[in-house]
PDB file of C-alpha atoms in Angstrom:
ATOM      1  CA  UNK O 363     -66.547  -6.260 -25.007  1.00 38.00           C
ATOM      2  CA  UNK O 364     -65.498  -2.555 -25.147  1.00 41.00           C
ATOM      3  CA  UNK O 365     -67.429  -1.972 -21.952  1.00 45.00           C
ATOM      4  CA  UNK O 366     -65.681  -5.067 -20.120  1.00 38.00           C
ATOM      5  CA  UNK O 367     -61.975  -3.906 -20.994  1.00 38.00           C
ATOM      6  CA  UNK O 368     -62.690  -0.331 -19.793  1.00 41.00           C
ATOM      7  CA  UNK O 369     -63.819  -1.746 -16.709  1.00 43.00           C
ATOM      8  CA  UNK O 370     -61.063  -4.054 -16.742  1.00 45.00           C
ATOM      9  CA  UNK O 371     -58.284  -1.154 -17.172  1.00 46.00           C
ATOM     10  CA  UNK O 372     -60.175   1.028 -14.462  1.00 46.00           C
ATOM     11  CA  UNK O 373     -60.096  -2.136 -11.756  1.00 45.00           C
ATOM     12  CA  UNK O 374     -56.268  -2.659 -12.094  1.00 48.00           C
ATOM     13  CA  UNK O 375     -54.791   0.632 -12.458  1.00 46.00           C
ATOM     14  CA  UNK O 376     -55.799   1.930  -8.927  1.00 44.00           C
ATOM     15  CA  UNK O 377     -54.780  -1.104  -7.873  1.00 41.00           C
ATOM     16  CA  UNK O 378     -51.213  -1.033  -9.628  1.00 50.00           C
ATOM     17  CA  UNK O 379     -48.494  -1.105  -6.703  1.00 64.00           C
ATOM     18  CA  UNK O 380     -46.265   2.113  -6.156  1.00 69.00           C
ATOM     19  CA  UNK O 381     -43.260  -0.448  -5.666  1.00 63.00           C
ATOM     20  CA  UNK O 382     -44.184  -1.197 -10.187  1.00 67.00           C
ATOM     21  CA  UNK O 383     -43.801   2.155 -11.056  1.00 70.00           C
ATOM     22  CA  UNK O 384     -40.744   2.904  -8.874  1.00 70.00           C
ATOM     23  CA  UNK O 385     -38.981   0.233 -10.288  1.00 67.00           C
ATOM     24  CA  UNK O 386     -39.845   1.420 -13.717  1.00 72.00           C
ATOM     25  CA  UNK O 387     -38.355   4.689 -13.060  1.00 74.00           C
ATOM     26  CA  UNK O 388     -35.315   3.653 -11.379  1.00 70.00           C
ATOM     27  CA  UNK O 389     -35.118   1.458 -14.662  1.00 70.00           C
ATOM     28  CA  UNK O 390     -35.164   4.219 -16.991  1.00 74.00           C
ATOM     29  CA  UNK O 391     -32.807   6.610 -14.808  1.00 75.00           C
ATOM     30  CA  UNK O 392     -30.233   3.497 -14.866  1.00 76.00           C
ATOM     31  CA  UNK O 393     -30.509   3.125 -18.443  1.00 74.00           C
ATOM     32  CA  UNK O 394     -30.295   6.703 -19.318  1.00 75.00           C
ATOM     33  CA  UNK O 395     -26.751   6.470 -16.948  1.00 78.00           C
ATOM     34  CA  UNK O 396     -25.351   3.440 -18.076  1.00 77.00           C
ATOM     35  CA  UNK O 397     -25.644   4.663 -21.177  1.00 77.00           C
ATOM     36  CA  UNK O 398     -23.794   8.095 -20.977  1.00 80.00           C
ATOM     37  CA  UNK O 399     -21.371   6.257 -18.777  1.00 79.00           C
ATOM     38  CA  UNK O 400     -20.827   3.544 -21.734  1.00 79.00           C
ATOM     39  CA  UNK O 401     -19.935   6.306 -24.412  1.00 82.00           C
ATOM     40  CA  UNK O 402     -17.573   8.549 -22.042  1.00 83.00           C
ATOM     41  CA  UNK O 403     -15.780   5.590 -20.752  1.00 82.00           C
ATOM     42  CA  UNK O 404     -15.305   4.410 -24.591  1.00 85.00           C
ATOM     43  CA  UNK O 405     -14.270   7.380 -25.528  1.00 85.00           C
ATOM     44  CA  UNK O 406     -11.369   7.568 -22.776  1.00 86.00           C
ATOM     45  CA  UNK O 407     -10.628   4.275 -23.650  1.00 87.00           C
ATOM     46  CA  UNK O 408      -9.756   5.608 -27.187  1.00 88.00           C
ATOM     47  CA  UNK O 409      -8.186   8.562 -25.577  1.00 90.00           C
ATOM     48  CA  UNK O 410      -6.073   6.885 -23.260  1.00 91.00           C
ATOM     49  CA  UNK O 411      -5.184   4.256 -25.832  1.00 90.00           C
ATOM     50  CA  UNK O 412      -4.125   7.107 -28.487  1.00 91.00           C
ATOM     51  CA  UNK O 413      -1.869   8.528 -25.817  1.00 93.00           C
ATOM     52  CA  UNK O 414      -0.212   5.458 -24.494  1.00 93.00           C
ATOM     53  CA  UNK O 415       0.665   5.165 -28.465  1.00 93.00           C
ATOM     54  CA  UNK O 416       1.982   8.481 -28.837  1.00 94.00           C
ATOM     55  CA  UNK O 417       3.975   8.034 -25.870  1.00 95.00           C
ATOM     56  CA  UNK O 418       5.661   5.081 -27.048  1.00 94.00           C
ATOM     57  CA  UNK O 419       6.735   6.480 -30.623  1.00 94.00           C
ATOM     58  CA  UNK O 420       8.151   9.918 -28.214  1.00 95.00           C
ATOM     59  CA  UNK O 421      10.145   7.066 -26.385  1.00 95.00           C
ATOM     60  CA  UNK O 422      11.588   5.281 -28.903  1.00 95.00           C
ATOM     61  CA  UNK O 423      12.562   8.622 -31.102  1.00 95.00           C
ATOM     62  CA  UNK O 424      14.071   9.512 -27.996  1.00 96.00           C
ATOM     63  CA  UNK O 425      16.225   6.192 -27.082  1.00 95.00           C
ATOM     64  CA  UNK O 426      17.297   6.778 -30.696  1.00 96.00           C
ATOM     65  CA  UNK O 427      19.167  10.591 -29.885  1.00 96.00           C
ATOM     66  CA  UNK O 428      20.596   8.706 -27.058  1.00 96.00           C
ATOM     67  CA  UNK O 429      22.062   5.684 -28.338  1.00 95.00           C
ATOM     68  CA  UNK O 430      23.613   8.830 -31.379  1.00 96.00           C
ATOM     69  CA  UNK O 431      24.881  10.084 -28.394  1.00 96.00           C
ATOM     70  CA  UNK O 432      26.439   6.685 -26.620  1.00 95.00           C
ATOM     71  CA  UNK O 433      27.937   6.121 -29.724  1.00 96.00           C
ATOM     72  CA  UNK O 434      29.713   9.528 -30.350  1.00 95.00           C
ATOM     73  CA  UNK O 435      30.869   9.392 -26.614  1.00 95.00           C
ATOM     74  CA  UNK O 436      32.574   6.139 -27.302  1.00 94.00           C
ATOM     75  CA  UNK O 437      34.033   7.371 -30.635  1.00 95.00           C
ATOM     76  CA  UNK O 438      35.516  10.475 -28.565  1.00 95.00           C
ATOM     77  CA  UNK O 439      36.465   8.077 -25.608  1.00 94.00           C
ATOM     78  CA  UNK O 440      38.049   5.937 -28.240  1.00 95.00           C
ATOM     79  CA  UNK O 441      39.832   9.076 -29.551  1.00 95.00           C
ATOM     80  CA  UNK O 442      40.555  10.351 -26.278  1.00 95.00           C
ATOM     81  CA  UNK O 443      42.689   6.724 -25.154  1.00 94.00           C
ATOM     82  CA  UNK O 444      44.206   6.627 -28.664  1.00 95.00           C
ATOM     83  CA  UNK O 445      45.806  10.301 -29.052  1.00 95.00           C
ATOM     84  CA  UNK O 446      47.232   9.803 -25.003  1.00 95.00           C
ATOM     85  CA  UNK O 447      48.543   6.596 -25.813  1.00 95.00           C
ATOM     86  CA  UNK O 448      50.576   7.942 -29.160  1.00 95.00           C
ATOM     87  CA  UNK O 449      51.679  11.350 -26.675  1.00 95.00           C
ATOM     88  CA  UNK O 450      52.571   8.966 -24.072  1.00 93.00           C
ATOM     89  CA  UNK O 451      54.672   6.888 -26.281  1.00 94.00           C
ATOM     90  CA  UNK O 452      55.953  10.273 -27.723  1.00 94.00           C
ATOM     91  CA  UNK O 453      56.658  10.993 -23.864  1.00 92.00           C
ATOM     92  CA  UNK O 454      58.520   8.249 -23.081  1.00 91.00           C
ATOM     93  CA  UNK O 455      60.806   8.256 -26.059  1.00 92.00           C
ATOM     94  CA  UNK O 456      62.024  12.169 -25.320  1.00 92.00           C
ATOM     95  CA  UNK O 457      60.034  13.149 -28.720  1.00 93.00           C
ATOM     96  CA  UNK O 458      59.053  16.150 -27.549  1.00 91.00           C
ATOM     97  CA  UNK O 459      58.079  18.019 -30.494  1.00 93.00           C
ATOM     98  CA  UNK O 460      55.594  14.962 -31.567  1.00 93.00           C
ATOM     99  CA  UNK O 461      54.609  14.661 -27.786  1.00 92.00           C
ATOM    100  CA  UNK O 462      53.716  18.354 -28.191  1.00 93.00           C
ATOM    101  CA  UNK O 463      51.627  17.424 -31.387  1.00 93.00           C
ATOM    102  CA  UNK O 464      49.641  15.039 -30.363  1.00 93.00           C
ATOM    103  CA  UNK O 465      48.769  17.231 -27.388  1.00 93.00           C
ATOM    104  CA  UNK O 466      47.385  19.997 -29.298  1.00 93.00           C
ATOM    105  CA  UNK O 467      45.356  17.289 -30.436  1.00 94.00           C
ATOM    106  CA  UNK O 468      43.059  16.393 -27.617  1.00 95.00           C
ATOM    107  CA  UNK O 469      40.035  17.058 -27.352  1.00 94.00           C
ATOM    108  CA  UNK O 470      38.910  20.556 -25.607  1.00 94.00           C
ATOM    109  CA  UNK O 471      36.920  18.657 -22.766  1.00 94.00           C
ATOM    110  CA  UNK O 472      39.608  16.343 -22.170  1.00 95.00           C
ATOM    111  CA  UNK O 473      42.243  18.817 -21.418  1.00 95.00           C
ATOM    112  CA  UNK O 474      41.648  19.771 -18.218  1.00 95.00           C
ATOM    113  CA  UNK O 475      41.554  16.243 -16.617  1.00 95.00           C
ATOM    114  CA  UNK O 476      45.088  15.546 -18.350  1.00 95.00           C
ATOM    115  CA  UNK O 477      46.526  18.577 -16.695  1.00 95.00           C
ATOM    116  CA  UNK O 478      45.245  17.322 -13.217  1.00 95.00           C
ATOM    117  CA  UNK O 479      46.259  14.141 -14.310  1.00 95.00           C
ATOM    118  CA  UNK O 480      50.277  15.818 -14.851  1.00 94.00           C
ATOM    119  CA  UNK O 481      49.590  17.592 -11.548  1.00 94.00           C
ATOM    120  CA  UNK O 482      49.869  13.691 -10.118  1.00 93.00           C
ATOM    121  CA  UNK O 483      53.268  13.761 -10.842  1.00 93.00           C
ATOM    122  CA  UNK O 484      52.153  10.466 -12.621  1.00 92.00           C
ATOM    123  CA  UNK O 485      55.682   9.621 -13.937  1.00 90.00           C
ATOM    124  CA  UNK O 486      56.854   9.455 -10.467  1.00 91.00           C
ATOM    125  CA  UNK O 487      53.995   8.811  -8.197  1.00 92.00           C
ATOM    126  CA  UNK O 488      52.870   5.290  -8.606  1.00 90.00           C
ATOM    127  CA  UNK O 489      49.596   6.233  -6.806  1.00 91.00           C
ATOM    128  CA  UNK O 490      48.568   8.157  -9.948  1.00 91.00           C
ATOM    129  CA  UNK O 491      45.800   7.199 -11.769  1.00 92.00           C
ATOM    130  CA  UNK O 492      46.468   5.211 -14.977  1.00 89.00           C
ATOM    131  CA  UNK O 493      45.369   8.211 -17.458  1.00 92.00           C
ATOM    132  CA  UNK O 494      43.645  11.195 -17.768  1.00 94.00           C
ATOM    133  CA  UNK O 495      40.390   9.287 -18.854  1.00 93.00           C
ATOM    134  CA  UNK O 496      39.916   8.364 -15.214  1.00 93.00           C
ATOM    135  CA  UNK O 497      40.655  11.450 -12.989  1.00 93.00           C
ATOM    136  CA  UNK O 498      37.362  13.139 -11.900  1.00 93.00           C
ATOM    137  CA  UNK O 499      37.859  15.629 -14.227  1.00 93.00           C
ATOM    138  CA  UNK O 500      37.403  13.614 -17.168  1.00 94.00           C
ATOM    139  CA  UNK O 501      34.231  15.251 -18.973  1.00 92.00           C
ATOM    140  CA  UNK O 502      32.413  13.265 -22.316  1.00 94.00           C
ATOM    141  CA  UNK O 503      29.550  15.572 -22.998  1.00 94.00           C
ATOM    142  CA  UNK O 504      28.209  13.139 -25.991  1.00 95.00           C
ATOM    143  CA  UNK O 505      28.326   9.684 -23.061  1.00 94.00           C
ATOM    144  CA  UNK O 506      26.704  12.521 -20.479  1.00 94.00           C
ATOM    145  CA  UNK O 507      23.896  13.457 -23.086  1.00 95.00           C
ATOM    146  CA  UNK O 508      23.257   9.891 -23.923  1.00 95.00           C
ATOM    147  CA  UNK O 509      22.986   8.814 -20.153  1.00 94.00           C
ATOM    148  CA  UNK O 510      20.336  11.716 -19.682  1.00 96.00           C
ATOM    149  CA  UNK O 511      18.769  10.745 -22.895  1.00 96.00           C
ATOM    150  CA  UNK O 512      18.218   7.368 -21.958  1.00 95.00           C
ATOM    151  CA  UNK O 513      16.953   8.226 -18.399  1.00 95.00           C
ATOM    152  CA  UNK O 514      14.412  10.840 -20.333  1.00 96.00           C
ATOM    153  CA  UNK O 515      13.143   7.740 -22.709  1.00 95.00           C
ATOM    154  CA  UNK O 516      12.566   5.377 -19.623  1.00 95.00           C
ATOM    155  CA  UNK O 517      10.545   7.723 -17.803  1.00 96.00           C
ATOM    156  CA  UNK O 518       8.376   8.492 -21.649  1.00 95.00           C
ATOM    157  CA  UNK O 519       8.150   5.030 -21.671  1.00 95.00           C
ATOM    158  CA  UNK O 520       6.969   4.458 -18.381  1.00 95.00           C
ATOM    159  CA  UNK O 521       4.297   6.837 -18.746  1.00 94.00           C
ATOM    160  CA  UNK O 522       3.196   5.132 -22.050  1.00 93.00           C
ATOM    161  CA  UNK O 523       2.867   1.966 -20.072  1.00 94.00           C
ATOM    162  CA  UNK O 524       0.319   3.878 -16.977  1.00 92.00           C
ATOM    163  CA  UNK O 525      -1.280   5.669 -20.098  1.00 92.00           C
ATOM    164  CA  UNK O 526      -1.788   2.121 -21.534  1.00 91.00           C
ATOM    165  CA  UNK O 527      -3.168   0.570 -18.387  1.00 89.00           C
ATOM    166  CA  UNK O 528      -5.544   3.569 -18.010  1.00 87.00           C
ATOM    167  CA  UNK O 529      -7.037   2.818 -21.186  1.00 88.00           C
ATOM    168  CA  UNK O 530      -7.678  -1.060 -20.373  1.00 85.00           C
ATOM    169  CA  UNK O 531      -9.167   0.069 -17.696  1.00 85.00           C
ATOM    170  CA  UNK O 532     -11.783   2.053 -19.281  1.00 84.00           C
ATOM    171  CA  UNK O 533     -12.260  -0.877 -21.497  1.00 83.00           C
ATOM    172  CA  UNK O 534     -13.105  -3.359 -18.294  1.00 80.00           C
ATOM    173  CA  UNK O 535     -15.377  -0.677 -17.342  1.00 79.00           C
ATOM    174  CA  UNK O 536     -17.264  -0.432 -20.655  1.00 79.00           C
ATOM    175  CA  UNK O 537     -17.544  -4.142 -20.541  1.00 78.00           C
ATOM    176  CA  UNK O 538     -19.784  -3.989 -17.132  1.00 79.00           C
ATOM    177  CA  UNK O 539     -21.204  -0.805 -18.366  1.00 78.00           C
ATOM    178  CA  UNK O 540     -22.189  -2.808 -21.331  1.00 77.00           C
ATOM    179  CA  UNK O 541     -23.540  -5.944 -19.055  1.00 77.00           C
ATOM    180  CA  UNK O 542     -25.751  -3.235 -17.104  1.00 76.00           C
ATOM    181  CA  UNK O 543     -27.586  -1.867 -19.962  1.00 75.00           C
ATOM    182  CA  UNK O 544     -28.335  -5.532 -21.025  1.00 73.00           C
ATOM    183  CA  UNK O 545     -29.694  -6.493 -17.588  1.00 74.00           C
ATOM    184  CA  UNK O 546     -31.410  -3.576 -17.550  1.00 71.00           C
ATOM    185  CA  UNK O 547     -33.135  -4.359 -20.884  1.00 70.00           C
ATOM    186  CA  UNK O 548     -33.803  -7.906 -20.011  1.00 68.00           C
ATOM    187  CA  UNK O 549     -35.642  -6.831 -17.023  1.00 67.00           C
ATOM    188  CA  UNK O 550     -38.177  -4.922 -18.762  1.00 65.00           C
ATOM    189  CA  UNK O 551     -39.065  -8.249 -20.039  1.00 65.00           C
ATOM    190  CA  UNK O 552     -40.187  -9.478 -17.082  1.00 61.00           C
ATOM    191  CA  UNK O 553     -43.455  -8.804 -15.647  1.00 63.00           C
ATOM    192  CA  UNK O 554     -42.755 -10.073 -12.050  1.00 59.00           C
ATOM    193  CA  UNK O 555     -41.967  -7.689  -9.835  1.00 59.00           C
ATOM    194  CA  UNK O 556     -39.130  -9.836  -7.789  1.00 65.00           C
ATOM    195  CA  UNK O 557     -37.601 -10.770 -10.829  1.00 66.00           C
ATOM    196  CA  UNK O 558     -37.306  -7.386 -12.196  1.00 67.00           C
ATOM    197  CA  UNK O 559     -36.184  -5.860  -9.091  1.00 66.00           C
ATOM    198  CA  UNK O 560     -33.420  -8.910  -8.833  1.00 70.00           C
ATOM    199  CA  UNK O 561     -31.683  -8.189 -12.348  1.00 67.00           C
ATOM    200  CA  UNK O 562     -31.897  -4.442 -11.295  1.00 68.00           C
ATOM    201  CA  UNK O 563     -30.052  -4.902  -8.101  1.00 72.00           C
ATOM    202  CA  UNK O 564     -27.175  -7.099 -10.013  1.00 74.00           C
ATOM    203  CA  UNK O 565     -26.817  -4.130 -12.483  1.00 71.00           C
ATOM    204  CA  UNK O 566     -26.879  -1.410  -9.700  1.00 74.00           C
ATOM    205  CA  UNK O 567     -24.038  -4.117  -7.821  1.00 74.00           C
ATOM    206  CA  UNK O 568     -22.263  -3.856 -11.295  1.00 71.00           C
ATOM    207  CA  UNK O 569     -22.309  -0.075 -11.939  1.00 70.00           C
ATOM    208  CA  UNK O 570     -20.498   0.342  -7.904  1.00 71.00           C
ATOM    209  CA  UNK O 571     -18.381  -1.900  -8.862  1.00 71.00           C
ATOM    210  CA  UNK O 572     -17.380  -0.331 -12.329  1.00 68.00           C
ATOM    211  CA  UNK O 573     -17.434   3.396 -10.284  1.00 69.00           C
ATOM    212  CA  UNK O 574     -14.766   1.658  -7.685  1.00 68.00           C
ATOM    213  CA  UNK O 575     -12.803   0.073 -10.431  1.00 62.00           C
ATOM    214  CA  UNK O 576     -12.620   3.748 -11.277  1.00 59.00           C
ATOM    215  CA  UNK O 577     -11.701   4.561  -8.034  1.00 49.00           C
ATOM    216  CA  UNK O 578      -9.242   2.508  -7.565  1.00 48.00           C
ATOM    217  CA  UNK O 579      -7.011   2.794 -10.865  1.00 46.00           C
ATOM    218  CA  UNK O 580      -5.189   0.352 -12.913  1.00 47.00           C
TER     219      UNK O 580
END
């Protein structure tokens, strides 16, 4: 019996086809691919994910300064209307001493656009703007910050959103990386050539397409 398998093994393995052991190596090149490809794209997944997170927290801690900001520039815009209304009152009735007052009152920003706002000749000029709070000049650092804030969080934001379709992505990718290495192992189950070759040619078609999906970006 010994004698009839050696002879056995010595008829068939000259006659094994180069095509068999081509396959086979191609095989175990794919695998050993797919499989570093698998763990790096998981692990930018993670990465990707972690920073889309971060991203989002840097957003919202931002949008917080701002709308701190919006909210002190309406206090002083508030402030700003309230102290010109009590001078203008103060104005009108020939109080000048308490006119005086409440002028020493206003803000320092808001100074300069109520003295081009006098330089209108506004009690004469019916052309004039209604108040100081809408000549050019009219400067609210805290409503400026805020605006600038805001703008900053959008673009954080946005960013967390590209950093978060980056990581899904990866995860698509891992999914056909995944489906590779699993038609790649079901194929060495197969002893027919034409079937093994098939299942290798769908998971070489689904490795281009996970490289192009690459590629190609969210």
């Amino acid at each position: 019996a010994h004698t009839v398998h050696e002879a056995g093994e010595h008829h068939h393995a000259p006659g094994r086809r180069r095509h068999e052991i081509a396959i086979e190596i191609g095989e175990a090149f794919l695998l050993a691919l797919v499989a570093v490809a698998t763990a790096w794209s998981g692990y930018q997944s993670a990465l990707w994910d972690g920073r889309s997170t971060k991203l989002y927290g840097t957003s919202s801690r931002i949008r917080i300064a701002a709308t701190q900001n919006t909210t002190r520039g309406g206090q002083d815009q508030l402030y700003d209307a309230t102290t010109f209304n009590f001078w203008l009152q103060a104005k009108l009735t020939h109080n000048a001493k308490l006119a005086l007052g409440y002028q020493k009152r206003f803000r320092p920003e808001y100074r300069p656009a109520f003295r081009a706002w006098l330089a209108t000749d506004p009690f004469n000029n019916p052309h004039a703007p209604a108040g100081p709070i809408f000549m050019p000049q009219y400067h609210n650092s805290h409503n400026a910050r805020g605006a600038e804030l805001n703008a900053q969080a959008s673009e954080v934001f946005q960013q967390g959103v590209e950093a978060r379709e980056t990581g899904e992505k990866y995860v698509r990718t891992t999914v056909l990386l995944a489906t590779v290495l699993f038609l790649i192992a079901l194929s060495q189950r197969f002893a027919l050539f034409k079937v093994r070759a098939g299942l290798l040619l769908v998971a070489v078609a689904l490795l281009v397409i996970s490289a192009a999906g690459q590629q190609r970006g969210p």
